[in-house]
Amino acid sequence: MNVYADNAATAKMRPAALRTYAETAEKYFGNPSSLHSDGQRAAEELSRCRAKTAELLGCSPREIIFTSGGSEADNQAIVAAAIAGEKKGKKHIVSTAFEHHAVLHVLDRLKERGFEITLLPVGERGIVRAEQVRNAVRDDTCLVTVMFANNEIGTIQPVAEIGAVCREKKIPFHTDAVQAVGHVPVDVNALNADMLSLSAHKFGGPRGVGALVSKLPVRPLIEGGAQERGRRAGTENLPAIVAMTTALELSVAEMTEADAKIRAMRDKLIAGLKAVPHCALNGDEKSRLSGNVSFCFEGIEGESLLLLLDEAGIRASSGSACTSGSLDPSHVLLAIGRPHEVAHGSLRLTLSADNTQEEIDYMLKEIPRVVQYLRDMSPVWRDLQSGKRNYVL
Amino acid sequence: MALYSEKVMDHFKNPRNVGVIEDADGVGEVGNAKCGDIMKIYIKVKDGIVTDAKFETFGCGSAIASSSMATEMIKGHPLTEALSLTNKAVVEALDGLPAHKIHCSVLAEEAIKSAILDYYTRNNLPYDESVFKKIGCAHEHDGE
């Protein structure tokens, strides 16, 4: 049996989105910047997508900047806010310790340029409180950026509350909503967000397309033509934008039904995996994305777990160091207080409405088997069992 | 190209010599759980020959494959040969490892050396100290 359980990495494209992608590439081949009728037909299609996307996100069409994806949107939002802040002598940014690297690495660059960065701790539940933001902002804070939902452990942040604090303090607020859009209701106004990033391939659209929603003027990262009202140069990737719009429409329309189905499967998976001795769910159990299951298994290493699960047909991911090519395990797991040796044994399963009960049962049979197999050859597990080393979980 | 060669995947999926030798003549353990890999190698020695070798490994696919291959390469061979096994030879026998996984083969070499050192020490045998360079986790970690 093959089980795709890595939807937070990339969700399979929705068939309808794939169809509109191909149709658009064929039918609307003109450049939306061209004055002739083929160009103008493409421009109209682009503007239809902008209006539809705005309607689905509760913002205005002119606030939408189509980008190459979530990373570009995050980069642009942060860089734009930093440059605007710098002009006013404000060089302090507030964020959290477990943001996506598309945020954290930009903040690292800004730090090199004299910005002061406050990364708020997220506690063992993996949730930052609005009160922490209130206590961290200063007169020279030019941006608060907090993700909507964490990509590894799925915990949902109190974004609207944080946005309210920022509004009160008149500080621009950006949220990386890449894992949330298409899965939970996202209304930019209700969130009190000035900027929001999204990515199509997380909700059944194609890779390589996303958007930055911005209520603030933002300067382009990519200079050139006047596309996207001068905020993002380059001929618009119309087939991808149309396919993203189709995927978003369907995701929003099917959200309630899909959510109930996914949540039931997730809860069963979490309950079943908890029966494995010496393991623990990562992140808060309630305030989490309905498709996210993230565990640490003591005594084993995540990459070997992933490879053996792949052999068994189960496609998953891990925050272990070996899967990232770095020497340290996931900064997210370290941020919620998992010690290194435990964080190495992490497993993330992210479900979609395409998964089935049979697949959940299959995973509940295979994962404990593979975990036990690896534990049986692990000297760490032997030491834990003999009492030479103390269990953490 | 896949992450690992077929040889690596074979030794990872069907590891040779997994387990413990209860009455081992030498045991070597290297690595650190914090780094994500620990290798433990057990050897039996008779008349200067490694008559048996087994391993236990906590680590990624290439760490398990390297342990499996390294134990295969010393079993039945004289101690002197086992002592001269290099990580490079393990990598070659596995048809290569990705650059960021080379340290797994280094651990395998060190685990074997460590087991042999243990054998020498237990039996009060003379040995050349320079062969046993410092074994351990040499890299820095974030957040420590």
XYZ file of C-alpha atoms in Angstrom:
537
model
C 0.000 0.000 0.000
C 1.250 3.495 -0.826
C 0.350 6.269 1.589
C 1.186 9.876 0.839
C 1.453 11.558 4.234
C 3.656 14.530 3.407
C 1.029 17.072 2.407
C 2.639 19.882 4.395
C 5.675 19.534 2.128
C 3.634 19.478 -1.063
C 0.042 18.456 -1.557
C -0.865 16.587 -4.703
C -2.291 18.953 -7.318
C -6.053 18.993 -7.533
C -7.163 17.553 -10.888
C -9.289 20.641 -11.582
C -6.286 22.890 -10.930
C -4.144 20.802 -13.244
C -6.800 21.081 -15.973
C -7.082 24.862 -15.671
C -3.295 25.062 -15.708
C -3.094 23.319 -19.066
C -6.085 25.158 -20.497
C -4.680 28.543 -19.513
C -1.255 27.786 -20.928
C -2.911 26.923 -24.223
C -5.683 29.475 -24.386
C -4.244 32.533 -22.641
C -0.767 32.433 -24.110
C -0.563 36.204 -24.544
C 1.522 38.400 -22.286
C -0.830 40.342 -19.992
C 1.321 43.435 -20.578
C 0.717 43.344 -24.354
C -1.779 45.796 -25.772
C -3.188 43.480 -28.428
C -6.252 41.362 -27.869
C -4.395 38.120 -26.995
C -2.486 40.044 -24.336
C -5.603 41.718 -23.036
C -7.486 38.445 -22.772
C -4.643 37.165 -20.582
C -4.755 40.409 -18.555
C -8.486 39.922 -17.966
C -7.915 36.376 -16.796
C -5.211 37.617 -14.425
C -7.517 40.238 -13.048
C -10.301 37.672 -12.565
C -7.899 35.573 -10.480
C -6.809 38.575 -8.448
C -10.418 39.478 -7.668
C -11.339 35.881 -6.796
C -8.303 35.400 -4.561
C -9.028 38.699 -2.807
C -12.636 37.661 -2.245
C -11.526 34.335 -0.748
C -9.018 36.008 1.578
C -11.143 38.973 2.593
C -8.869 41.634 1.156
C -8.864 44.002 -1.778
C -7.599 42.868 -5.224
C -4.941 45.576 -5.313
C -3.467 44.196 -2.092
C -2.494 40.962 -3.814
C 0.978 40.492 -5.254
C 1.451 37.203 -7.056
C 4.884 35.736 -6.311
C 6.897 32.606 -7.010
C 5.742 31.141 -3.704
C 5.785 31.480 0.060
C 9.522 32.044 0.425
C 9.506 34.987 -1.957
C 6.462 36.458 -0.225
C 8.104 36.141 3.205
C 11.342 37.683 1.921
C 9.562 40.581 0.282
C 7.357 41.378 3.264
C 10.225 41.423 5.733
C 12.715 43.254 3.540
C 10.123 45.898 2.618
C 9.168 46.486 6.255
C 12.834 46.624 7.276
C 13.709 49.203 4.638
C 10.691 51.327 5.542
C 11.612 51.051 9.223
C 15.247 51.901 8.672
C 14.253 55.185 7.018
C 12.520 56.157 10.255
C 15.394 54.933 12.402
C 13.422 51.858 13.520
C 15.567 48.756 13.383
C 13.943 46.278 15.740
C 11.926 43.252 14.595
C 9.908 40.822 16.720
C 9.368 37.236 15.576
C 9.387 33.717 17.031
C 12.034 31.042 17.455
C 10.226 28.518 15.272
C 9.434 30.450 12.097
C 10.160 28.938 8.700
C 13.697 29.473 7.408
C 12.263 31.798 4.741
C 11.668 34.166 7.664
C 14.522 33.298 10.028
C 17.257 33.490 7.422
C 16.066 36.905 6.226
C 16.142 38.065 9.848
C 19.711 36.732 10.135
C 20.702 38.861 7.134
C 19.060 41.926 8.652
C 20.907 41.313 11.902
C 24.163 41.515 9.947
C 22.974 44.920 8.765
C 22.468 46.266 12.256
C 18.873 45.254 12.969
C 18.010 43.930 16.376
C 15.906 40.803 16.277
C 13.817 39.481 19.168
C 12.811 35.837 18.707
C 10.088 34.981 21.181
C 10.157 31.556 22.844
C 7.182 29.360 22.003
C 7.020 27.131 25.066
C 6.641 23.371 25.039
C 3.184 23.615 23.475
C 4.599 25.510 20.515
C 2.354 28.537 20.878
C 3.415 32.151 21.326
C 1.084 34.413 23.339
C -0.042 37.883 22.270
C 1.115 39.094 25.669
C 4.684 38.112 24.799
C 4.457 40.249 21.679
C 3.070 43.164 23.686
C 5.999 42.933 26.088
C 8.576 42.643 23.310
C 7.624 45.533 21.022
C 9.372 48.880 21.462
C 9.225 52.375 20.018
C 11.760 51.335 17.390
C 10.004 48.103 16.343
C 9.359 48.220 12.591
C 7.814 44.764 12.143
C 6.222 41.869 13.967
C 6.213 38.635 11.975
C 4.565 35.512 13.437
C 3.533 32.457 11.477
C -0.122 31.413 11.346
C 0.582 27.717 11.805
C 3.898 25.962 12.242
C 5.008 23.796 9.337
C 6.526 20.999 11.418
C 4.313 20.648 14.464
C 1.169 22.289 13.067
C 0.442 24.483 16.066
C -1.857 27.416 15.316
C -0.845 30.788 16.714
C -3.229 33.443 18.125
C -2.647 35.570 15.025
C -5.704 37.826 15.332
C -4.796 38.684 18.939
C -1.202 39.404 17.977
C -2.478 41.498 15.073
C -4.664 43.479 17.474
C -1.649 44.269 19.658
C 0.279 45.432 16.584
C -2.611 47.562 15.385
C -2.892 49.200 18.780
C 0.854 49.898 18.780
C 0.804 50.941 15.113
C 3.441 48.385 14.150
C 3.259 46.549 10.806
C 2.297 42.893 11.262
C 3.155 40.099 8.836
C 2.026 36.500 9.103
C 3.445 33.560 7.176
C 0.185 31.733 6.499
C 1.664 29.183 4.098
C 0.441 26.188 6.125
C -2.934 27.723 6.922
C -4.410 29.074 3.683
C -6.760 26.545 2.144
C -6.956 24.555 5.387
C -8.394 26.919 7.970
C -10.505 30.035 7.403
C -8.182 32.951 6.654
C -9.615 36.466 6.558
C -6.880 39.075 6.304
C -8.998 41.815 7.876
C -10.200 39.692 10.755
C -6.568 38.762 11.451
C -5.531 42.410 11.776
C -2.652 41.516 9.448
C -0.904 44.083 7.269
C 0.886 41.424 5.274
C 0.285 37.722 4.704
C 2.202 35.088 2.722
C 0.708 32.051 1.010
C 1.862 29.257 -1.262
C -0.247 27.342 -3.818
C 1.300 23.881 -3.548
C 0.220 23.504 0.057
C -3.446 23.411 -0.954
C -3.501 21.586 -4.267
C -2.139 24.258 -6.563
C 1.113 24.065 -8.509
C 4.593 24.638 -7.101
C 6.336 27.890 -7.925
C 3.423 30.226 -7.280
C 2.089 32.024 -4.243
C 1.150 35.481 -3.118
C 1.946 38.253 -0.727
C -1.099 40.128 0.489
C -0.035 43.596 1.561
C -2.022 46.518 2.843
C 1.203 48.511 3.024
C 3.253 49.820 0.111
C 6.060 47.325 -0.493
C 9.082 47.718 -2.713
C 9.905 44.979 -5.187
C 12.490 42.299 -4.521
C 12.683 41.680 -8.242
C 13.244 44.842 -10.244
C 12.192 45.234 -13.850
C 8.815 45.813 -15.447
C 5.777 47.336 -13.790
C 3.859 44.102 -13.222
C 1.889 43.716 -9.974
C 1.602 47.519 -9.691
C 5.363 47.874 -9.695
C 5.772 45.542 -6.738
C 6.997 42.412 -8.537
C 8.637 42.509 -11.938
C 8.498 39.641 -14.413
C 5.856 38.334 -16.779
C 3.064 36.859 -14.685
C 2.965 33.065 -14.411
C -0.634 33.029 -15.555
C -1.273 29.266 -15.825
C 0.045 28.804 -12.289
C -1.929 31.773 -10.967
C -5.142 30.442 -12.526
C -4.480 26.952 -11.158
C -3.765 28.388 -7.709
C -7.026 30.313 -7.818
C -8.942 27.165 -8.788
C -7.269 25.211 -5.975
C -8.042 27.921 -3.440
C -11.683 28.157 -4.506
C -12.125 24.402 -4.125
C -10.200 24.258 -0.846
C -12.365 26.962 0.668
C -15.590 25.415 -0.672
C -14.697 21.952 0.675
C -12.999 23.120 3.862
C -15.620 22.234 6.463
C -16.222 18.751 5.124
C -12.545 18.019 4.491
C -11.562 19.317 7.893
C -13.919 16.972 9.728
C -12.665 13.973 7.773
C -8.977 14.830 8.154
C -9.355 15.640 11.852
C -10.975 12.281 12.582
C -8.155 10.439 10.790
C -5.525 12.554 12.535
C -7.006 11.929 15.980
C -7.047 8.205 15.358
C -3.434 8.308 14.186
C -2.321 10.333 17.210
C -4.172 8.071 19.643
C -2.702 4.965 18.003
C 0.876 6.216 17.915
C 0.717 7.313 21.548
C 0.515 3.614 22.413
C 4.144 3.224 21.302
C 6.236 3.345 24.487
C 8.496 6.338 25.088
C 7.228 8.627 22.399
C 5.474 11.983 22.523
C 3.331 14.205 20.340
C 5.094 17.433 19.424
C 3.124 20.620 19.981
C -0.271 21.372 21.441
C -2.868 18.710 20.700
C -5.858 21.034 20.345
C -4.589 24.196 18.684
C -3.097 22.440 15.690
C -3.760 21.991 11.988
C -6.224 19.191 11.418
C -3.789 17.268 9.207
C -0.657 17.447 11.355
C 0.784 14.543 13.319
C 4.284 15.064 14.710
C 5.984 12.664 17.095
C 9.369 12.055 18.653
C 10.351 8.434 19.268
C 13.116 7.979 21.769
C 16.173 5.878 20.896
C 15.995 6.076 17.108
C 17.008 8.466 14.359
C 14.534 10.006 11.943
C 16.220 9.494 8.604
C 16.477 5.727 8.943
C 12.845 5.745 10.074
C 11.807 7.682 6.956
C 13.746 5.406 4.619
C 12.226 2.256 6.077
C 8.734 3.760 6.061
C 9.294 4.686 2.424
C 10.166 1.026 1.786
C 6.810 0.188 3.352
C 5.118 2.689 1.031
C 4.640 5.453 3.598
C 5.864 8.907 2.532
C 6.613 11.026 5.574
C 9.098 13.605 6.777
C 11.297 14.262 9.793
C 13.064 17.096 11.540
C 16.160 15.002 12.124
C 19.528 16.539 11.302
C 20.302 13.861 8.747
C 17.270 14.708 6.644
C 18.194 18.375 6.484
C 21.857 18.019 5.611
C 22.801 19.993 8.709
C 24.313 18.671 11.914
C 21.534 19.865 14.153
C 17.981 18.640 14.364
C 15.025 20.886 13.576
C 15.058 24.315 15.220
C 11.315 23.875 15.746
C 11.725 20.787 17.922
C 14.561 22.422 19.847
C 12.356 25.509 20.306
C 9.675 23.444 22.047
C 12.330 22.041 24.346
C 13.056 18.629 22.869
C 16.663 17.691 23.664
C 18.885 17.031 20.641
C 18.935 13.261 21.082
C 15.135 13.116 21.131
C 14.630 15.650 18.334
C 16.685 13.381 16.046
C 13.934 10.771 16.326
C 11.102 12.842 14.929
C 8.430 11.895 12.437
C 5.925 14.189 10.726
C 2.839 12.819 8.990
C 0.610 15.378 7.302
C -2.739 14.218 6.007
C -5.122 15.404 3.325
C -8.708 14.553 2.443
C -7.290 12.044 -0.064
C -6.076 9.794 2.751
C -8.322 6.937 3.848
C -9.161 5.004 7.008
C -7.381 1.976 5.537
C -4.244 4.069 5.148
C -4.448 5.190 8.769
C -4.807 1.565 9.896
C -1.868 0.591 7.707
C 0.320 3.341 9.179
C -0.685 2.313 12.693
C 0.508 -1.190 11.902
C 3.731 -0.269 10.089
C 5.100 2.668 12.094
C 5.286 0.849 15.463
C 6.882 -2.124 13.690
C 9.601 -0.011 12.059
C 10.207 1.963 15.273
C 10.698 -1.318 17.159
C 12.984 -2.709 14.451
C 15.238 0.347 14.682
C 15.147 0.349 18.469
C 16.266 -3.277 18.452
C 19.498 -2.277 16.725
C 20.003 0.953 18.664
C 22.660 1.112 21.401
C 20.800 4.153 22.778
C 17.640 2.106 23.222
C 19.648 -0.681 24.884
C 21.095 1.843 27.359
C 17.637 3.258 28.036
C 16.243 -0.186 28.697
C 19.097 -1.239 30.929
C 18.829 1.966 32.946
C 22.284 3.157 31.899
C 20.602 6.170 30.331
C 17.416 7.874 31.540
C 14.292 8.118 29.426
C 13.334 11.635 28.430
C 9.912 10.708 27.043
C 19.842 10.244 -8.723
C 18.725 8.708 -5.498
C 20.246 9.896 -2.249
C 22.070 6.593 -1.696
C 23.725 3.990 -3.916
C 22.112 0.566 -4.269
C 24.901 -0.873 -2.117
C 24.114 1.552 0.703
C 20.401 0.777 0.477
C 21.120 -2.959 0.470
C 23.270 -2.740 3.618
C 20.746 -0.397 5.220
C 17.706 -2.542 4.488
C 19.437 -5.885 5.068
C 22.155 -5.021 7.539
C 24.762 -7.738 8.149
C 26.019 -8.498 11.658
C 23.393 -6.622 13.668
C 23.404 -7.502 17.322
C 25.456 -7.990 20.427
C 28.312 -10.390 21.254
C 27.746 -11.083 24.936
C 31.257 -12.455 25.529
C 33.022 -9.992 23.226
C 36.789 -9.619 23.450
C 36.558 -5.945 22.562
C 33.779 -3.381 22.464
C 33.983 0.095 20.943
C 31.359 2.807 21.127
C 31.732 6.128 19.336
C 29.516 9.073 18.498
C 27.062 11.033 20.550
C 23.287 10.867 20.754
C 23.227 14.663 20.506
C 24.858 14.444 17.074
C 22.357 11.824 16.000
C 24.673 8.845 15.626
C 26.150 6.289 17.956
C 27.919 3.168 16.767
C 28.825 0.261 18.966
C 30.965 -2.532 17.576
C 31.685 -5.875 19.282
C 34.544 -8.157 18.220
C 35.697 -11.684 18.992
C 39.419 -12.267 18.508
C 41.285 -15.561 18.248
C 44.944 -15.970 17.335
C 45.109 -12.416 16.062
C 42.092 -12.909 13.788
C 38.737 -11.105 14.119
C 36.569 -14.205 14.176
C 33.280 -12.352 14.639
C 32.002 -8.778 14.600
C 28.586 -7.353 15.407
C 27.172 -3.858 15.671
C 24.410 -1.754 17.129
C 23.787 1.655 15.593
C 21.595 4.628 16.384
C 21.711 6.799 13.313
C 20.717 7.485 9.755
C 20.636 5.101 6.804
C 24.271 5.644 5.924
C 25.368 5.102 9.532
C 23.638 1.720 9.581
C 25.002 0.815 6.134
C 28.537 1.892 7.128
C 28.408 -0.247 10.281
C 27.160 -3.211 8.305
C 29.832 -2.861 5.611
C 32.656 -2.172 8.080
C 31.879 -5.279 10.154
C 31.782 -7.336 6.947
C 35.196 -5.960 5.983
C 36.932 -7.001 9.217
C 35.254 -10.340 9.902
C 37.721 -13.169 9.324
C 40.613 -10.773 8.858
C 43.730 -10.290 11.022
C 43.558 -7.568 13.669
C 46.355 -5.690 11.931
C 44.219 -5.473 8.793
C 41.143 -4.426 10.769
C 43.214 -1.725 12.367
C 44.213 -0.324 9.004
C 40.635 -0.183 7.678
C 40.000 3.401 6.587
C 36.719 5.245 6.254
C 37.667 5.784 2.613
C 37.709 2.023 2.055
C 34.243 1.753 3.637
C 32.939 4.536 1.384
C 34.392 2.829 -1.688
C 32.912 -0.508 -0.731
C 29.515 1.198 -0.442
C 29.896 2.739 -3.925
C 30.100 6.185 -2.366
C 28.261 8.258 0.220
C 26.853 11.783 -0.146
C 29.378 14.431 1.012
C 27.462 15.281 4.190
C 27.347 11.587 5.162
C 31.064 10.876 5.002
C 31.235 11.287 8.788
C 29.209 8.052 9.085
C 32.085 6.122 7.536
C 34.513 7.918 9.843
C 32.446 6.733 12.800
C 32.624 3.166 11.505
C 36.417 3.337 11.262
C 36.632 4.860 14.742
C 34.246 2.301 16.251
C 36.395 -0.539 14.959
C 39.593 1.087 16.217
C 37.927 1.686 19.537
C 36.886 -1.984 19.821
C 40.432 -3.105 18.986
C 41.882 -0.674 21.526
C 39.526 -2.163 24.102
C 40.782 -5.639 23.203
C 44.426 -4.545 23.580
C 43.729 -2.844 26.883
C 41.780 -5.772 28.344
C 44.620 -8.143 27.485
C 47.458 -5.809 28.464
C 48.859 -6.012 24.973
C 51.316 -3.410 23.701
C 50.030 -1.105 20.944
C 51.001 1.938 18.949
C 49.108 4.866 20.487
C 49.442 7.004 17.377
C 47.072 4.637 15.526
C 44.275 5.653 17.899
C 43.822 9.315 17.224
C 41.297 11.214 19.278
C 37.847 9.777 18.801
C 34.749 11.848 19.323
C 32.308 14.445 18.127
C 34.340 17.284 16.685
C 31.667 19.667 15.477
C 29.847 22.537 17.117
C 26.132 22.602 17.833
C 23.680 25.455 17.698
C 21.955 26.422 20.876
C 24.431 24.956 23.280
